[in-house]
Short mmCIF file of C-alpha atoms in Angstrom, two decimals:
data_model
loop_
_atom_site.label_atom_id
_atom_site.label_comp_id
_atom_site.label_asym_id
_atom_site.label_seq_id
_atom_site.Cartn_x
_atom_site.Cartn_y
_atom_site.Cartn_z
CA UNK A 4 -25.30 -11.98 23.76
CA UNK A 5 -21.67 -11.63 24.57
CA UNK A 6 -20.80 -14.68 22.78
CA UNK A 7 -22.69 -13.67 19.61
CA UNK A 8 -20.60 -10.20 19.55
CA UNK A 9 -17.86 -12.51 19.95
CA UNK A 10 -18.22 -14.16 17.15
CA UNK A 11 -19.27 -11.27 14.98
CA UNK A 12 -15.93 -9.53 15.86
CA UNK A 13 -13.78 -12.96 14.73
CA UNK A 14 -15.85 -12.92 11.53
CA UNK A 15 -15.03 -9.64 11.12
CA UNK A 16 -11.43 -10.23 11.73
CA UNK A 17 -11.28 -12.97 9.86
CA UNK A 18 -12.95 -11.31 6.47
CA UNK A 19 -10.29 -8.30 6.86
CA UNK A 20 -7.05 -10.17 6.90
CA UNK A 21 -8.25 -12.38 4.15
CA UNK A 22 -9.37 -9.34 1.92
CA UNK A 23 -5.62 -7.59 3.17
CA UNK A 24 -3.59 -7.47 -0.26
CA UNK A 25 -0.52 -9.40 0.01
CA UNK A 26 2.87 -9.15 -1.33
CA UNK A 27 1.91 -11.23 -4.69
CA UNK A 28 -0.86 -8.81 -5.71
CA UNK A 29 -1.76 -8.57 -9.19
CA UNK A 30 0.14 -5.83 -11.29
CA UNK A 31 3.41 -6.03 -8.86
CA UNK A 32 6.75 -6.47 -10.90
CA UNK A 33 9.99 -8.27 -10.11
CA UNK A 34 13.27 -9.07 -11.53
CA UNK A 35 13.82 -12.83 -11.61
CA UNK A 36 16.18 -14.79 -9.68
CA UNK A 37 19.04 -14.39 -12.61
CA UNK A 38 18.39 -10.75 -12.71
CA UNK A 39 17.85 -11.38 -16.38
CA UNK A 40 14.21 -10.37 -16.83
CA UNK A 41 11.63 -8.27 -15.36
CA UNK A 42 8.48 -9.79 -14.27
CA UNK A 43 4.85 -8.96 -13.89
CA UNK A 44 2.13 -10.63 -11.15
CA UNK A 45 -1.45 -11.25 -12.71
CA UNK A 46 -4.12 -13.59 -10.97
CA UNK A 47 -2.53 -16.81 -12.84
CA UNK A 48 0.88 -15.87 -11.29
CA UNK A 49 4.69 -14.28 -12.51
CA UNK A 50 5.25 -13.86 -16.52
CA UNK A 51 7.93 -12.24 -18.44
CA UNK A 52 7.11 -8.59 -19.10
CA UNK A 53 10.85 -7.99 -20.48
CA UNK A 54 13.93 -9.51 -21.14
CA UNK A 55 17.22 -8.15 -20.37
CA UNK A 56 20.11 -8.48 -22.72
CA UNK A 57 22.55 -9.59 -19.91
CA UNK A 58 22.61 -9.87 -15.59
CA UNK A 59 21.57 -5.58 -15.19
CA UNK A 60 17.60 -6.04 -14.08
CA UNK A 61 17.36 -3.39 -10.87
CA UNK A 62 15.05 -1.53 -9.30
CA UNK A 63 14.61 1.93 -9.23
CA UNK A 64 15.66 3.98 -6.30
CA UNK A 65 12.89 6.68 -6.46
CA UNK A 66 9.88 4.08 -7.35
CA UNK A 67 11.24 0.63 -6.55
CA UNK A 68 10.05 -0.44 -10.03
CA UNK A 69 12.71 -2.98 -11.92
CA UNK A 70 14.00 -2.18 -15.29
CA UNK A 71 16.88 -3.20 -17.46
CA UNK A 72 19.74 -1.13 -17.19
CA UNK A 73 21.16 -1.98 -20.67
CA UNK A 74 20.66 -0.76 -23.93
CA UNK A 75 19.27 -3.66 -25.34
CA UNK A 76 15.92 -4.75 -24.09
CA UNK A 77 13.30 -6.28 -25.86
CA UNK A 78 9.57 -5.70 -24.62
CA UNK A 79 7.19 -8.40 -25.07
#
């Protein structure tokens, strides 16, 4: 009996943490490495959401969402 509610509890355990969202959940965004882009996070994995005309991709200090902070940014 005690080993059955054993096991029960490490299943349980075990289905939690793997259903826990991670860092890489879909709909996250980024700025790449070059701070040249912004990025978006679907199930396949990072893509281009917008290009930056030079180095100025940053993240918001209210909502911690990147953006280009430059005048000319085209949206794909």
């Amino acid at each position: 009996m005690l080993a059955r509610i054993f096991l029960t509890t490490i299943f349980l355990i075990a289905g939690l943490a793997s259903a826990a969202p991670t860092e890489d959940c879909p709909g996250k965004y980024r700025c790449n490495a070059l701070k040249t882009a912004v990025e978006v996070r679907d199930v396949i994995g990072w893509h281009l959401a917008a290009q930056c005309a030079a180095a100025t991709c940053e993240k918001d200090a209210h909502s911690d969402v990147p953006y280009c902070h430059d005048s000319a940014v085209g949206n794909l």
